[in-house]
Amino acid sequence: MFLENVDRLLKSPATQRGRDFAIMLSSLSALGYVVEWRMVNAADYGFPQRRRRVFIVARHSVDGTLHRGVDVIYHEGVLAKALPVSPPDAESLFDVPQAPDFHLAGC
C-alpha cells in the first residue's frame, strides 16, 4: 500500500500535534502491516519550490514473517533504500500507545 499526503498530516490536530498520524501508523501496524514513512521536501531534490509531502509505504504479511522495527525503517525497507535517513538520538525517541480496538470498513 502506498499513501501520500501533505505535511500537515504530521501536525494534526493542532491541539495534539501528531496524534492523528500516530493513530494511523498504530492502526496499520495492528492490522498486520509493516509501515515506513518519510516527509520529503521537493526542494531537496532540485525542484524550484518547497513542497513537503508525506509518503507512507505499508506491506502486509499473511503469516507475520515480515520483519518489524528499526531495521525496516533504516536499512531494509523500500523507503530506507530510496530515501535513506539516520537514526535519531536516544533523547528524541518516544512510545506510541496502542491503537484502540476497532475495525476499518473494507479491510
mmCIF file of C-alpha atoms in Angstrom:
data_model
loop_
_atom_site.group_PDB
_atom_site.id
_atom_site.type_symbol
_atom_site.label_atom_id
_atom_site.label_comp_id
_atom_site.label_asym_id
_atom_site.label_seq_id
_atom_site.Cartn_x
_atom_site.Cartn_y
_atom_site.Cartn_z
ATOM 1 C CA MET A 1 0.000 0.000 0.000
ATOM 2 C CA PHE A 2 1.311 3.453 -0.886
ATOM 3 C CA LEU A 3 -0.172 6.579 0.692
ATOM 4 C CA GLU A 4 0.721 10.224 0.127
ATOM 5 C CA ASN A 5 -0.463 13.402 1.836
ATOM 6 C CA VAL A 6 0.555 16.956 2.717
ATOM 7 C CA ASP A 7 2.918 17.552 5.641
ATOM 8 C CA ARG A 8 0.059 18.944 7.756
ATOM 9 C CA LEU A 9 -0.829 15.310 8.390
ATOM 10 C CA LEU A 10 2.123 15.204 10.812
ATOM 11 C CA LYS A 11 0.819 18.217 12.768
ATOM 12 C CA SER A 12 -2.861 17.339 13.058
ATOM 13 C CA PRO A 13 -4.800 18.130 15.196
ATOM 14 C CA ALA A 14 -3.374 21.489 16.254
ATOM 15 C CA THR A 15 -4.087 20.862 19.954
ATOM 16 C CA GLN A 16 -2.362 17.436 19.954
ATOM 17 C CA ARG A 17 0.225 17.614 17.188
ATOM 18 C CA GLY A 18 0.890 14.254 15.542
ATOM 19 C CA ARG A 19 -1.931 12.358 17.240
ATOM 20 C CA ASP A 20 -3.822 11.558 14.029
ATOM 21 C CA PHE A 21 -0.655 10.370 12.278
ATOM 22 C CA ALA A 22 0.325 8.202 15.257
ATOM 23 C CA ILE A 23 -3.152 6.642 15.266
ATOM 24 C CA MET A 24 -2.842 5.885 11.538
ATOM 25 C CA LEU A 25 0.550 4.211 11.970
ATOM 26 C CA SER A 26 -0.540 2.273 15.041
ATOM 27 C CA SER A 27 -3.757 1.111 13.345
ATOM 28 C CA LEU A 28 -1.908 -0.116 10.255
ATOM 29 C CA SER A 29 0.542 -1.975 12.466
ATOM 30 C CA ALA A 30 -2.312 -3.553 14.447
ATOM 31 C CA LEU A 31 -3.789 -4.789 11.144
ATOM 32 C CA GLY A 32 -0.542 -6.627 10.359
ATOM 33 C CA TYR A 33 1.217 -4.064 8.178
ATOM 34 C CA VAL A 34 4.892 -3.158 8.373
ATOM 35 C CA VAL A 35 4.889 0.615 7.907
ATOM 36 C CA GLU A 36 7.572 3.051 6.750
ATOM 37 C CA TRP A 37 7.150 6.768 6.185
ATOM 38 C CA ARG A 38 9.111 9.833 5.114
ATOM 39 C CA MET A 39 8.418 13.555 4.880
ATOM 40 C CA VAL A 40 10.036 14.689 1.631
ATOM 41 C CA ASN A 41 10.669 18.272 0.543
ATOM 42 C CA ALA A 42 10.750 18.636 -3.262
ATOM 43 C CA ALA A 43 13.298 21.472 -2.919
ATOM 44 C CA ASP A 44 15.809 18.941 -1.539
ATOM 45 C CA TYR A 45 15.671 17.164 -4.921
ATOM 46 C CA GLY A 46 16.227 20.132 -7.228
ATOM 47 C CA PHE A 47 12.661 21.373 -7.677
ATOM 48 C CA PRO A 48 12.148 25.160 -7.521
ATOM 49 C CA GLN A 49 9.606 25.087 -4.690
ATOM 50 C CA ARG A 50 9.319 23.856 -1.127
ATOM 51 C CA ARG A 51 6.597 21.261 -1.455
ATOM 52 C CA ARG A 52 6.561 18.926 1.526
ATOM 53 C CA ARG A 53 4.736 15.621 1.180
ATOM 54 C CA VAL A 54 4.383 12.626 3.488
ATOM 55 C CA PHE A 55 4.895 9.218 1.866
ATOM 56 C CA ILE A 56 3.767 6.039 3.624
ATOM 57 C CA VAL A 57 4.575 2.513 2.410
ATOM 58 C CA ALA A 58 2.836 -0.379 4.169
ATOM 59 C CA ARG A 59 3.336 -4.083 3.413
ATOM 60 C CA HIS A 60 1.020 -6.770 4.749
ATOM 61 C CA SER A 61 2.117 -10.248 5.722
ATOM 62 C CA VAL A 62 -0.433 -13.029 5.989
ATOM 63 C CA ASP A 63 1.883 -15.279 8.014
ATOM 64 C CA GLY A 64 3.506 -12.472 10.025
ATOM 65 C CA THR A 65 7.021 -13.130 8.734
ATOM 66 C CA LEU A 66 7.801 -9.548 7.730
ATOM 67 C CA HIS A 67 10.453 -8.121 9.999
ATOM 68 C CA ARG A 68 9.346 -5.153 12.064
ATOM 69 C CA GLY A 69 11.352 -2.458 13.732
ATOM 70 C CA VAL A 70 14.274 -0.185 13.110
ATOM 71 C CA ASP A 71 15.925 -2.436 10.503
ATOM 72 C CA VAL A 72 12.985 -1.865 8.149
ATOM 73 C CA ILE A 73 12.946 1.881 8.789
ATOM 74 C CA TYR A 74 16.683 2.488 8.444
ATOM 75 C CA HIS A 75 18.081 -0.372 6.326
ATOM 76 C CA GLU A 76 15.753 -2.956 4.720
ATOM 77 C CA GLY A 77 12.605 -1.093 3.707
ATOM 78 C CA VAL A 78 11.658 0.373 0.363
ATOM 79 C CA LEU A 79 11.882 3.958 1.627
ATOM 80 C CA ALA A 80 15.069 3.188 3.562
ATOM 81 C CA LYS A 81 16.748 2.330 0.272
ATOM 82 C CA ALA A 82 15.183 5.124 -1.815
ATOM 83 C CA LEU A 83 15.318 7.908 0.803
ATOM 84 C CA PRO A 84 17.899 6.944 3.452
ATOM 85 C CA VAL A 85 17.857 8.619 6.866
ATOM 86 C CA SER A 86 19.986 8.359 10.005
ATOM 87 C CA PRO A 87 18.603 7.006 13.300
ATOM 88 C CA PRO A 88 17.569 9.721 15.807
ATOM 89 C CA ASP A 89 19.279 10.452 19.083
ATOM 90 C CA ALA A 90 18.011 8.424 22.054
ATOM 91 C CA GLU A 91 16.551 11.594 23.625
ATOM 92 C CA SER A 92 14.125 12.094 20.714
ATOM 93 C CA LEU A 93 12.525 8.622 20.896
ATOM 94 C CA PHE A 94 9.100 8.088 22.463
ATOM 95 C CA ASP A 95 6.476 5.345 22.800
ATOM 96 C CA VAL A 96 3.156 5.462 20.948
ATOM 97 C CA PRO A 97 0.218 3.999 22.878
ATOM 98 C CA GLN A 98 -1.605 1.010 21.396
ATOM 99 C CA ALA A 99 -4.366 1.909 18.938
ATOM 100 C CA PRO A 100 -7.963 1.451 20.066
ATOM 101 C CA ASP A 101 -9.531 -1.844 19.023
ATOM 102 C CA PHE A 102 -11.692 -1.036 16.018
ATOM 103 C CA HIS A 103 -12.132 -2.352 12.508
ATOM 104 C CA LEU A 104 -11.715 -0.321 9.359
ATOM 105 C CA ALA A 105 -14.510 -0.661 6.819
ATOM 106 C CA GLY A 106 -13.429 -2.673 3.799
ATOM 107 C CA CYS A 107 -10.334 -4.188 5.401
#
